[in-house]
Short mmCIF file of C-alpha atoms and ligand atoms in Angstrom, two decimals:
data_model
loop_
_atom_site.label_atom_id
_atom_site.label_comp_id
_atom_site.label_asym_id
_atom_site.label_seq_id
_atom_site.Cartn_x
_atom_site.Cartn_y
_atom_site.Cartn_z
CA MET A 285 -22.20 3.04 -11.67
CA LEU A 286 -18.94 4.89 -12.20
CA GLU A 287 -18.59 8.36 -10.50
CA THR A 288 -18.71 11.22 -13.18
CA ASP A 289 -19.75 14.44 -11.11
CA SER A 290 -16.01 15.30 -10.89
CA ILE A 291 -15.99 15.83 -14.78
CA LYS A 292 -17.80 19.20 -14.37
CA LEU A 293 -15.23 20.44 -11.62
CA LEU A 294 -12.61 19.32 -14.09
CA ALA A 295 -13.74 21.42 -16.67
CA ALA A 296 -14.12 24.50 -14.39
CA ALA A 297 -10.41 23.71 -13.12
CA LEU A 298 -8.95 23.58 -16.48
CA GLU A 299 -10.50 26.96 -17.47
CA SER A 300 -8.68 28.51 -14.31
CA LEU A 301 -5.43 26.72 -15.24
CA ASP A 302 -5.80 27.99 -18.85
CA ALA A 303 -6.16 31.69 -17.61
CA GLY A 304 -2.81 31.60 -16.11
CA TYR A 305 -1.27 31.35 -19.71
CA ALA A 306 -3.58 33.82 -21.25
CA ALA A 307 -0.75 36.23 -22.15
CA LEU A 308 0.84 33.86 -24.57
CA PRO A 309 -0.01 33.97 -28.39
CA PRO A 310 -2.32 31.01 -29.24
CA PRO A 311 -0.11 27.86 -29.99
CA GLU A 312 -2.43 26.50 -32.64
CA LEU A 313 -1.85 23.09 -31.63
CA ARG A 314 -3.00 20.21 -33.82
CA PRO A 315 -2.10 16.78 -32.35
CA PRO A 316 -1.94 14.07 -35.03
CA GLY A 317 -4.84 11.95 -35.54
CA VAL A 318 -6.98 14.26 -33.34
CA ASP A 319 -10.12 13.56 -35.77
CA ARG A 320 -10.19 9.81 -34.96
CA MET A 321 -9.56 10.29 -31.02
CA GLY A 322 -13.26 9.56 -30.12
CA GLN A 323 -13.38 6.26 -31.75
CA VAL A 324 -10.12 5.12 -30.44
CA LEU A 325 -11.04 6.21 -26.96
CA LEU A 326 -14.47 4.39 -27.19
CA GLU A 327 -12.53 1.13 -28.10
CA ALA A 328 -10.07 1.81 -25.10
CA ALA A 329 -13.26 2.08 -22.83
CA ARG A 330 -14.74 -1.25 -24.16
CA ARG A 331 -11.29 -2.99 -23.83
CA MET A 332 -11.42 -1.61 -20.09
CA ARG A 333 -14.56 -3.50 -19.32
CA ASP A 334 -12.45 -6.54 -18.96
CA ASN A 335 -11.64 -5.80 -15.25
CA TYR A 336 -13.00 -6.77 -11.96
CA PRO A 337 -15.11 -3.93 -10.57
CA TYR A 338 -12.33 -2.71 -8.34
CA PHE A 339 -14.45 0.42 -7.51
CA HIS A 340 -17.31 -1.81 -6.12
CA PRO A 341 -17.75 -2.94 -2.52
CA LEU A 342 -18.24 -6.46 -3.87
CA TYR A 343 -14.83 -6.46 -5.03
CA ALA A 344 -13.11 -7.43 -1.51
CA GLY A 345 -10.12 -9.31 -3.10
CA GLN A 346 -6.70 -7.63 -3.36
CA MET A 347 -5.32 -4.35 -2.22
CA LEU A 348 -7.12 -2.30 -4.84
CA LYS A 349 -8.79 1.00 -3.57
CA PRO A 350 -10.34 3.47 -5.79
CA PRO A 351 -8.77 6.70 -5.98
CA HIS A 352 -10.64 9.84 -4.43
CA PRO A 353 -12.60 11.51 -7.27
CA LEU A 354 -10.65 14.65 -6.24
CA ALA A 355 -7.36 12.99 -6.85
CA ARG A 356 -8.24 11.73 -10.24
CA ALA A 357 -9.45 15.27 -11.25
CA ALA A 358 -6.27 16.90 -9.76
CA TYR A 359 -3.94 14.27 -11.48
CA ALA A 360 -5.97 14.96 -14.76
CA ILE A 361 -5.66 18.58 -14.81
CA ALA A 362 -1.95 18.42 -13.92
CA THR A 363 -1.34 16.20 -17.08
CA TRP A 364 -2.39 19.28 -19.37
CA ILE A 365 0.94 20.85 -18.15
CA ASN A 366 2.62 17.44 -17.59
CA PRO A 367 5.20 18.60 -15.05
CA ASN A 368 8.23 16.41 -14.20
CA ASN A 369 9.25 16.63 -10.64
CA HIS A 370 12.77 15.48 -11.12
CA ALA A 371 13.79 19.15 -11.33
CA LEU A 372 12.31 22.53 -10.71
CA ASP A 373 12.83 23.31 -14.38
CA GLY A 374 10.44 20.54 -15.03
CA GLY A 375 7.76 21.26 -12.52
CA ARG A 376 7.92 24.19 -10.15
CA ALA A 377 4.41 24.33 -8.49
CA SER A 378 4.19 20.51 -8.45
CA SER A 379 7.66 20.21 -6.68
CA ALA A 380 6.42 22.82 -4.04
CA MET A 381 3.45 20.80 -3.53
CA GLU A 382 5.29 17.52 -3.25
CA LYS A 383 7.45 18.92 -0.65
CA GLU A 384 4.25 20.18 1.33
CA ALA A 385 2.36 17.06 1.09
CA VAL A 386 5.37 14.80 1.98
CA ALA A 387 6.08 16.99 5.00
CA GLU A 388 2.51 16.26 6.06
CA ILE A 389 3.09 12.55 5.78
CA ALA A 390 6.19 12.86 7.71
CA ALA A 391 4.24 14.86 10.30
CA MET A 392 1.53 12.08 10.67
CA PHE A 393 4.54 9.80 11.73
CA GLY A 394 5.67 12.52 14.45
CA TRP A 395 8.74 13.75 12.20
CA GLN A 396 9.03 17.60 12.22
CA GLN A 397 12.14 17.20 10.23
CA HIS A 398 12.68 14.65 7.41
CA LEU A 399 14.19 14.06 4.09
CA GLY A 400 11.77 12.36 1.53
CA HIS A 401 9.90 12.39 -1.66
CA LEU A 402 7.28 10.57 -3.73
CA CYS A 403 8.34 7.84 -6.14
CA GLY A 404 6.77 5.06 -8.37
CA GLY A 405 5.59 2.94 -5.54
CA GLY A 406 6.44 0.94 -2.51
CA THR A 407 8.94 -1.14 -4.25
CA MET A 408 10.97 1.87 -5.43
CA ALA A 409 10.68 3.52 -2.02
CA ASN A 410 11.97 0.33 -0.40
CA LEU A 411 14.62 0.07 -2.92
CA GLU A 412 15.87 3.67 -2.02
CA ALA A 413 15.63 3.03 1.69
CA LEU A 414 17.82 -0.15 1.54
CA TRP A 415 20.21 1.49 -0.85
CA VAL A 416 20.74 4.25 1.66
CA ALA A 417 21.21 1.52 4.42
CA GLY A 418 23.61 -0.42 2.24
CA ARG A 419 25.57 2.92 1.64
CA LEU A 420 25.91 3.61 5.29
CA HIS A 421 26.70 -0.14 6.24
CA PRO A 422 28.50 -1.56 3.32
CA ARG A 423 28.90 -5.22 3.10
CA THR A 424 26.19 -6.02 5.67
CA LYS A 425 23.01 -7.98 5.71
CA ILE A 426 19.54 -6.92 5.45
CA VAL A 427 17.12 -9.00 7.64
CA ALA A 428 13.14 -8.98 7.32
CA SER A 429 10.28 -11.23 8.40
CA GLU A 430 9.37 -14.39 6.45
CA GLN A 431 5.99 -12.39 5.87
CA ALA A 432 7.49 -9.31 4.65
CA HIS A 433 7.00 -8.22 1.00
CA TYR A 434 8.84 -10.66 -1.25
CA THR A 435 10.68 -7.58 -3.07
CA HIS A 436 12.97 -7.03 0.03
CA SER A 437 14.93 -10.12 -0.71
CA ARG A 438 15.06 -9.38 -4.43
CA ILE A 439 15.93 -5.67 -3.78
CA SER A 440 18.84 -6.79 -1.60
CA GLY A 441 19.93 -8.77 -4.51
CA VAL A 442 19.79 -6.02 -6.84
CA LEU A 443 21.88 -3.83 -4.30
CA GLY A 444 24.49 -6.68 -3.79
CA LEU A 445 23.53 -7.07 -0.21
CA GLU A 446 23.04 -10.52 1.55
CA PHE A 447 19.41 -11.00 2.71
CA ALA A 448 18.15 -13.34 5.48
CA ALA A 449 14.38 -13.94 6.45
CA VAL A 450 13.59 -14.04 10.27
CA PRO A 451 10.75 -16.54 11.24
CA CYS A 452 7.32 -15.29 12.17
CA ASP A 453 5.09 -16.26 15.25
CA ALA A 454 1.62 -17.91 14.37
CA GLY A 455 -0.01 -14.42 13.93
CA GLY A 456 2.46 -13.78 11.02
CA ARG A 457 4.68 -11.07 13.01
CA MET A 458 8.37 -11.20 13.19
CA ASP A 459 9.62 -13.49 16.08
CA VAL A 460 11.67 -11.19 18.22
CA ASN A 461 13.65 -13.88 19.77
CA ALA A 462 14.72 -15.17 16.35
CA LEU A 463 15.71 -11.58 15.45
CA GLU A 464 17.71 -11.25 18.54
CA LYS A 465 19.59 -14.37 17.66
CA ALA A 466 20.28 -13.04 13.99
CA LEU A 467 21.54 -9.86 15.56
CA GLN A 468 23.77 -11.67 18.04
CA THR A 469 25.18 -13.67 15.20
CA GLY A 470 26.27 -10.31 13.73
CA GLY A 471 26.86 -8.90 10.24
CA VAL A 472 23.41 -7.32 9.94
CA GLY A 473 23.29 -3.77 8.87
CA CYS A 474 19.57 -3.02 8.61
CA VAL A 475 16.29 -4.61 10.04
CA VAL A 476 13.15 -4.19 8.03
CA ALA A 477 10.07 -4.14 10.15
CA THR A 478 6.77 -4.57 8.07
CA LEU A 479 3.82 -2.71 9.67
CA GLY A 480 0.97 -4.34 7.89
CA THR A 481 2.04 -7.26 6.07
CA THR A 482 0.63 -7.73 2.39
CA GLY A 483 -0.72 -11.26 3.16
CA MET A 484 -2.49 -10.70 6.50
CA GLY A 485 -2.01 -7.06 7.51
CA ALA A 486 0.12 -8.25 10.62
CA LEU A 487 2.33 -5.73 12.27
CA ASP A 488 5.94 -6.81 13.57
CA PRO A 489 6.19 -5.87 17.27
CA LEU A 490 8.07 -2.51 16.62
CA PRO A 491 8.75 -1.42 20.24
CA GLN A 492 10.74 -4.47 20.94
CA ILE A 493 12.36 -4.40 17.37
CA VAL A 494 13.50 -0.65 18.28
CA GLN A 495 15.35 -1.67 21.50
CA LEU A 496 17.16 -4.51 19.84
CA CYS A 497 18.28 -2.40 16.97
CA ARG A 498 19.72 0.23 19.51
CA LEU A 499 21.32 -2.39 21.38
CA HIS A 500 23.07 -3.74 18.38
CA GLY A 501 23.59 -0.35 16.68
CA VAL A 502 21.67 -1.60 13.50
CA ARG A 503 19.61 0.62 11.14
CA LEU A 504 15.89 0.23 11.34
CA HIS A 505 13.67 0.55 8.27
CA VAL A 506 9.68 0.45 8.46
CA ASP A 507 8.00 -0.86 5.46
CA ALA A 508 4.58 0.72 6.35
CA ALA A 509 3.58 0.58 2.53
CA TYR A 510 0.21 -0.85 3.48
CA GLY A 511 -0.45 -0.12 7.13
CA GLY A 512 1.15 3.31 7.77
CA TYR A 513 -1.87 5.27 7.35
CA PHE A 514 -3.75 3.31 10.16
CA THR A 515 -1.62 5.32 12.58
CA LEU A 516 -4.70 7.81 12.30
CA ALA A 517 -7.27 5.16 13.33
CA ASN A 518 -8.54 5.10 16.85
CA ASN A 519 -9.95 1.51 16.86
CA LEU A 520 -6.86 -0.52 16.86
CA GLN A 521 -5.62 -3.25 19.40
CA PRO A 522 -3.09 -1.98 21.91
CA ALA A 523 -0.22 -3.91 20.27
CA THR A 524 -1.04 -2.48 16.89
CA ARG A 525 -1.35 1.10 18.35
CA ALA A 526 2.05 0.51 20.13
CA ALA A 527 3.83 -0.62 16.86
CA LEU A 528 2.48 2.37 14.97
CA ASP A 529 3.51 4.79 17.70
CA ALA A 530 7.04 3.61 17.48
CA ILE A 531 7.36 4.22 13.93
CA ARG A 532 8.86 7.56 14.75
CA GLU A 533 11.93 5.82 16.10
CA ALA A 534 12.77 4.31 12.63
CA ASP A 535 15.58 5.48 10.48
CA SER A 536 13.52 5.31 7.29
CA ILE A 537 9.76 4.77 6.63
CA VAL A 538 7.73 3.67 3.51
CA VAL A 539 4.32 4.38 2.98
CA ASP A 540 2.12 4.12 -0.29
CA PRO A 541 -0.22 6.72 -0.93
CA HIS A 542 -1.41 4.56 -3.78
CA LYS A 543 -2.71 1.81 -1.34
CA HIS A 544 -4.68 3.54 1.43
CA GLY A 545 -4.08 7.23 0.63
CA LEU A 546 -6.58 7.46 -2.14
CA GLN A 547 -4.24 7.95 -4.99
CA PRO A 548 -4.03 6.56 -8.43
CA TYR A 549 -1.17 4.28 -9.10
CA GLY A 550 2.31 5.65 -9.27
CA CYS A 551 2.62 7.18 -5.71
CA GLY A 552 4.70 5.83 -3.04
CA CYS A 553 6.70 7.73 -0.46
CA VAL A 554 10.03 7.18 1.18
CA LEU A 555 11.12 9.25 4.35
CA PHE A 556 14.48 9.50 6.12
CA LYS A 557 14.86 10.61 9.57
CA ASP A 558 18.22 12.18 9.06
CA PRO A 559 18.18 14.70 6.30
CA ALA A 560 21.98 14.31 5.91
CA VAL A 561 21.45 11.10 4.10
CA GLY A 562 20.89 13.55 1.11
CA GLN A 563 24.59 13.65 0.56
CA LEU A 564 24.55 10.21 -0.56
CA TYR A 565 22.65 11.14 -3.69
CA GLN A 566 25.34 13.69 -4.70
CA HIS A 567 25.96 13.56 -8.46
CA GLN A 568 26.97 16.06 -11.25
CA SER A 569 24.40 16.47 -13.83
CA PRO A 570 25.53 18.68 -16.92
CA TYR A 571 22.10 19.15 -18.22
CA THR A 572 19.51 19.64 -15.36
CA TYR A 573 18.99 22.17 -12.64
CA PHE A 574 19.84 25.41 -14.54
CA THR A 575 17.03 27.98 -13.34
CA SER A 576 17.30 27.53 -9.53
CA ARG A 577 19.81 27.26 -6.75
CA GLU A 578 17.07 25.55 -4.50
CA LEU A 579 17.27 21.91 -3.57
CA HIS A 580 15.61 19.90 -6.21
CA LEU A 581 13.84 16.79 -5.55
CA GLY A 582 15.97 15.09 -8.25
CA GLU A 583 18.96 15.59 -6.01
CA ILE A 584 17.58 13.42 -3.44
CA SER A 585 15.96 10.74 -5.53
CA LEU A 586 17.19 7.61 -7.47
CA GLU A 587 14.63 8.00 -10.16
CA CYS A 588 14.81 10.88 -12.60
CA SER A 589 11.64 11.88 -14.43
CA ARG A 590 8.57 11.50 -12.13
CA PRO A 591 5.05 12.63 -12.56
CA GLY A 592 4.35 15.92 -11.03
CA ALA A 593 0.79 15.11 -11.46
CA ALA A 594 1.02 12.33 -8.68
CA ALA A 595 2.16 15.09 -6.18
CA VAL A 596 -0.73 17.57 -7.27
CA ALA A 597 -3.27 14.73 -6.70
CA LEU A 598 -1.74 13.99 -3.30
CA TRP A 599 -1.44 17.71 -2.28
CA ALA A 600 -5.17 18.07 -3.14
CA THR A 601 -6.43 15.03 -1.36
CA GLN A 602 -4.58 16.01 1.68
CA ARG A 603 -5.92 19.47 1.36
CA LEU A 604 -9.45 18.07 1.46
CA LEU A 605 -8.96 15.39 3.92
CA PRO A 606 -6.06 16.24 6.03
CA LEU A 607 -4.06 13.48 7.83
CA THR A 608 -5.43 14.14 11.36
CA PRO A 609 -6.67 11.72 13.95
CA GLY A 610 -10.51 12.16 14.33
CA GLY A 611 -10.77 13.56 10.86
CA GLU A 612 -12.82 12.31 7.95
CA PHE A 613 -9.82 10.48 6.47
CA ALA A 614 -9.09 8.74 9.67
CA ARG A 615 -12.77 7.78 10.08
CA SER A 616 -12.75 6.15 6.77
CA LEU A 617 -9.76 3.91 7.69
CA GLU A 618 -11.79 3.16 11.06
CA SER A 619 -14.62 1.95 8.76
CA CYS A 620 -12.39 -0.40 7.06
CA ARG A 621 -11.11 -1.99 10.08
CA SER A 622 -14.60 -2.00 11.64
CA ALA A 623 -15.73 -4.09 8.41
CA ALA A 624 -12.95 -6.63 9.01
CA LEU A 625 -13.82 -7.03 12.58
CA GLN A 626 -17.53 -7.49 11.85
CA LEU A 627 -16.80 -10.12 9.14
CA HIS A 628 -14.25 -11.84 11.33
CA GLN A 629 -16.84 -12.20 13.97
CA ARG A 630 -19.39 -13.54 11.69
CA LEU A 631 -16.69 -16.31 10.52
CA GLN A 632 -15.63 -17.06 14.15
CA GLN A 633 -19.07 -17.83 15.25
CA ASP A 634 -19.86 -20.11 12.17
CA PRO A 635 -18.68 -23.71 12.54
CA ARG A 636 -18.11 -24.00 8.77
CA TRP A 637 -15.00 -21.76 9.09
CA LEU A 638 -11.63 -21.63 10.56
CA ALA A 639 -10.80 -17.91 11.53
CA PRO A 640 -7.86 -17.90 13.90
CA PHE A 641 -6.54 -14.72 12.94
CA ALA A 642 -8.06 -11.60 14.50
CA PRO A 643 -7.48 -8.75 11.99
CA GLU A 644 -4.92 -6.13 13.07
CA LEU A 645 -6.04 -3.89 10.36
CA ASP A 646 -8.65 -4.47 7.63
CA ILE A 647 -7.28 -7.64 6.15
CA LEU A 648 -8.94 -10.87 6.84
CA VAL A 649 -7.65 -14.53 6.43
CA TRP A 650 -9.67 -17.51 6.92
CA ALA A 651 -10.55 -21.10 5.57
CA PRO A 652 -13.13 -23.63 5.47
CA ARG A 653 -13.05 -25.82 8.25
CA GLN A 654 -12.05 -29.48 6.98
CA ALA A 655 -10.18 -32.46 8.63
CA VAL A 656 -7.24 -32.52 6.26
CA ALA A 657 -5.07 -29.57 4.78
CA SER A 658 -5.14 -30.66 1.26
CA ARG A 659 -9.03 -30.75 1.44
CA ILE A 660 -8.92 -26.95 2.99
CA SER A 661 -6.87 -25.93 0.04
CA ARG A 662 -9.09 -27.55 -2.50
CA LEU A 663 -12.28 -26.06 -1.06
CA SER A 664 -10.73 -22.64 -0.59
CA GLN A 665 -10.29 -22.64 -4.40
CA GLN A 666 -13.80 -23.77 -5.08
CA ILE A 667 -15.19 -21.18 -2.61
CA PHE A 668 -12.98 -18.37 -4.25
CA ASP A 669 -14.34 -19.33 -7.71
CA ALA A 670 -17.99 -19.80 -6.58
CA ALA A 671 -17.82 -16.43 -4.94
CA ALA A 672 -16.54 -14.75 -8.20
CA ARG A 673 -19.47 -16.32 -10.09
CA LEU A 674 -21.79 -14.51 -7.49
CA ASP A 675 -19.80 -11.33 -8.24
CA LEU A 676 -18.05 -11.44 -4.89
CA HIS A 677 -14.54 -11.15 -5.56
CA LEU A 678 -12.13 -12.35 -2.81
CA ALA A 679 -8.40 -13.40 -2.88
CA LEU A 680 -6.24 -16.47 -1.85
CA VAL A 681 -3.09 -16.56 0.26
CA ARG A 682 -0.90 -19.65 0.94
CA LEU A 683 0.22 -19.91 4.38
CA PRO A 684 2.39 -22.43 6.50
CA ALA A 685 -0.07 -24.97 8.00
CA GLY A 686 1.22 -24.15 11.40
CA MET A 687 0.05 -20.64 11.28
CA LEU A 688 -3.34 -21.83 10.95
CA THR A 689 -3.38 -24.54 13.69
CA GLY A 690 -1.26 -22.41 16.11
CA GLY A 691 0.54 -25.72 17.06
CA ARG A 692 -2.88 -27.39 17.96
CA ALA A 693 -4.32 -30.58 16.31
CA VAL A 694 -7.04 -28.72 14.33
CA PHE A 695 -6.61 -30.59 11.07
CA ASP A 696 -4.27 -33.22 9.47
CA CYS A 697 -1.30 -31.62 8.08
CA ASP A 698 -0.71 -33.62 4.90
CA GLU A 699 0.55 -30.40 3.20
CA GLU A 700 3.27 -27.90 4.60
CA THR A 701 1.25 -24.97 3.38
CA VAL A 702 -2.60 -24.43 3.17
CA LEU A 703 -4.52 -22.27 0.67
CA CYS A 704 -6.69 -19.82 2.43
CA LEU A 705 -9.25 -17.22 1.75
CA ARG A 706 -8.25 -13.54 2.07
CA SER A 707 -10.19 -10.44 1.81
CA VAL A 708 -8.76 -6.87 1.92
CA LEU A 709 -11.74 -4.67 2.97
CA MET A 710 -10.09 -1.33 2.15
CA LYS A 711 -13.07 0.67 0.98
CA PRO A 712 -15.10 2.43 3.75
CA GLU A 713 -18.33 1.34 2.13
CA HIS A 714 -17.21 -2.26 3.01
CA GLU A 715 -18.68 -1.50 6.56
CA ALA A 716 -22.19 -1.15 5.11
CA TRP A 717 -21.84 -4.12 2.92
CA VAL A 718 -20.79 -6.70 5.52
CA GLY A 719 -24.19 -8.32 5.64
CA ARG A 720 -24.32 -8.49 1.81
CA LEU A 721 -20.69 -9.81 1.55
CA TRP A 722 -21.51 -12.40 4.28
CA GLU A 723 -24.60 -13.55 2.47
CA ARG A 724 -22.68 -14.13 -0.84
CA LEU A 725 -19.85 -15.88 0.94
CA SER A 726 -22.24 -18.29 2.62
CA ARG A 727 -23.91 -19.04 -0.78
CA ALA A 728 -20.58 -19.64 -2.52
CA ALA A 729 -19.49 -22.02 0.32
CA ASP A 730 -22.79 -23.88 -0.01
CA ARG A 731 -22.28 -24.24 -3.61
CA ALA A 732 -18.63 -25.31 -3.36
CA LEU A 733 -19.48 -27.94 -0.88
CA ALA A 734 -22.47 -29.19 -2.70
CA GLY A 735 -20.47 -29.31 -5.99
CA ALA A 736 -17.57 -31.07 -4.08
CA GLY A 737 -19.73 -33.48 -2.11
C1 PLP B 1083 2.45 -3.27 -1.52
C2 PLP B 1083 3.64 -3.47 -0.66
C3 PLP B 1083 4.84 -3.28 -1.31
C4 PLP B 1083 5.15 -2.88 -2.50
O1 PLP B 1083 4.61 -1.77 -2.95
P1 PLP B 1083 4.29 -1.42 -4.51
O2 PLP B 1083 3.60 -0.17 -4.31
O3 PLP B 1083 3.19 -2.50 -4.96
O4 PLP B 1083 5.49 -1.30 -5.25
C5 PLP B 1083 5.84 -3.45 -0.34
N1 PLP B 1083 5.77 -3.64 1.11
C6 PLP B 1083 4.49 -3.82 1.47
C7 PLP B 1083 4.32 -4.01 2.95
C8 PLP B 1083 3.36 -3.70 0.66
O5 PLP B 1083 2.15 -3.92 1.19
#
């Protein structure tokens, strides 16, 4: 079931890496406990069976995408050296590879010039972007939509900046009229636009947000941790395309290679349009940066130690699958979106379901059609459980009832929020599995209704 062909490539690559150090006398390493390694490793493997099959198309729940086998292998060979991309002393090759890979991501968004680097993930990347915003506009407020990632409000708190949530429309996108009001009230230093909300994959209307930020002289940060790579896809709605095309107007961008970029966890990316923000990071470290006068990644990053292996994995993946529209990687994203569109169409045509949200990316949110909100919530949970027993792994999301009804009398709102089913179809294989996912979902719904009836 698990991919193992890459192990052969790994052995060959390690031999090549080893040849680079052939001039040294053998170090005669003997790590403590090596004799018992096999036994412990098997024990770890057994423990790891207690996971959902994230690599399998029947896992269609949360944002979990298997890394590319090449990314896994490249990460692994790098750990034999274990470079630290904090400073060139710690990772010369991997720092150069990070700069190249990050420049390719910036170019994907249309930036020929930028300042940026990899970091632990989207949260760290957003922290850094909002830290820069706060340094440039001290004592101002950060605003993001109600559907923005929950960490924006927490990050603002960590940075000692006020945070306010802007209401969303029924599609889960930032309401630009509400944003305009917030900007007119004043005191806002940075607007966070989300391109691809974590809950439903909705994109805030960036072209209008850009105009408003310019008009009010406010900084614009784009959180595209999830959706950023879809800028390469050719099967988007016009509004989605327009939002992604406007990314280049942002002051900073966050995208997560460990979400849609085929990387193992521990790979986020932050980009700044103006390289001069690098000055904000200035520090005097008495103990790093000895062997080079070049710019170190550690001089433009809040984190110190970082895995050079993450950069090696990303560099290798982008070498294999360049970030170009029409390329293999772009096509794999188009398959994910196509899977979501096909499943949405089936849901819409079936009277058992409420499916008011046309997916903008590859995330679907829907619910069982019932007369009362509380009944929908209960049944969503039961279908989720029944599907898991059929090895179909979905996710759940709680949404304001108004988003599901769009203001119409679709069901009785005895609860303010409704529990809905959610599925992130982020594996390209999902496209070929739509029929099988649908068949299991239908069986799960029948069982839940029979059990509840
Ligand atoms: C996932 C996500 C984050 C957080 O990123 P992590 O890599 O999980 O830290 C932030 N914003 C959005 C829109 C996300 O989807």
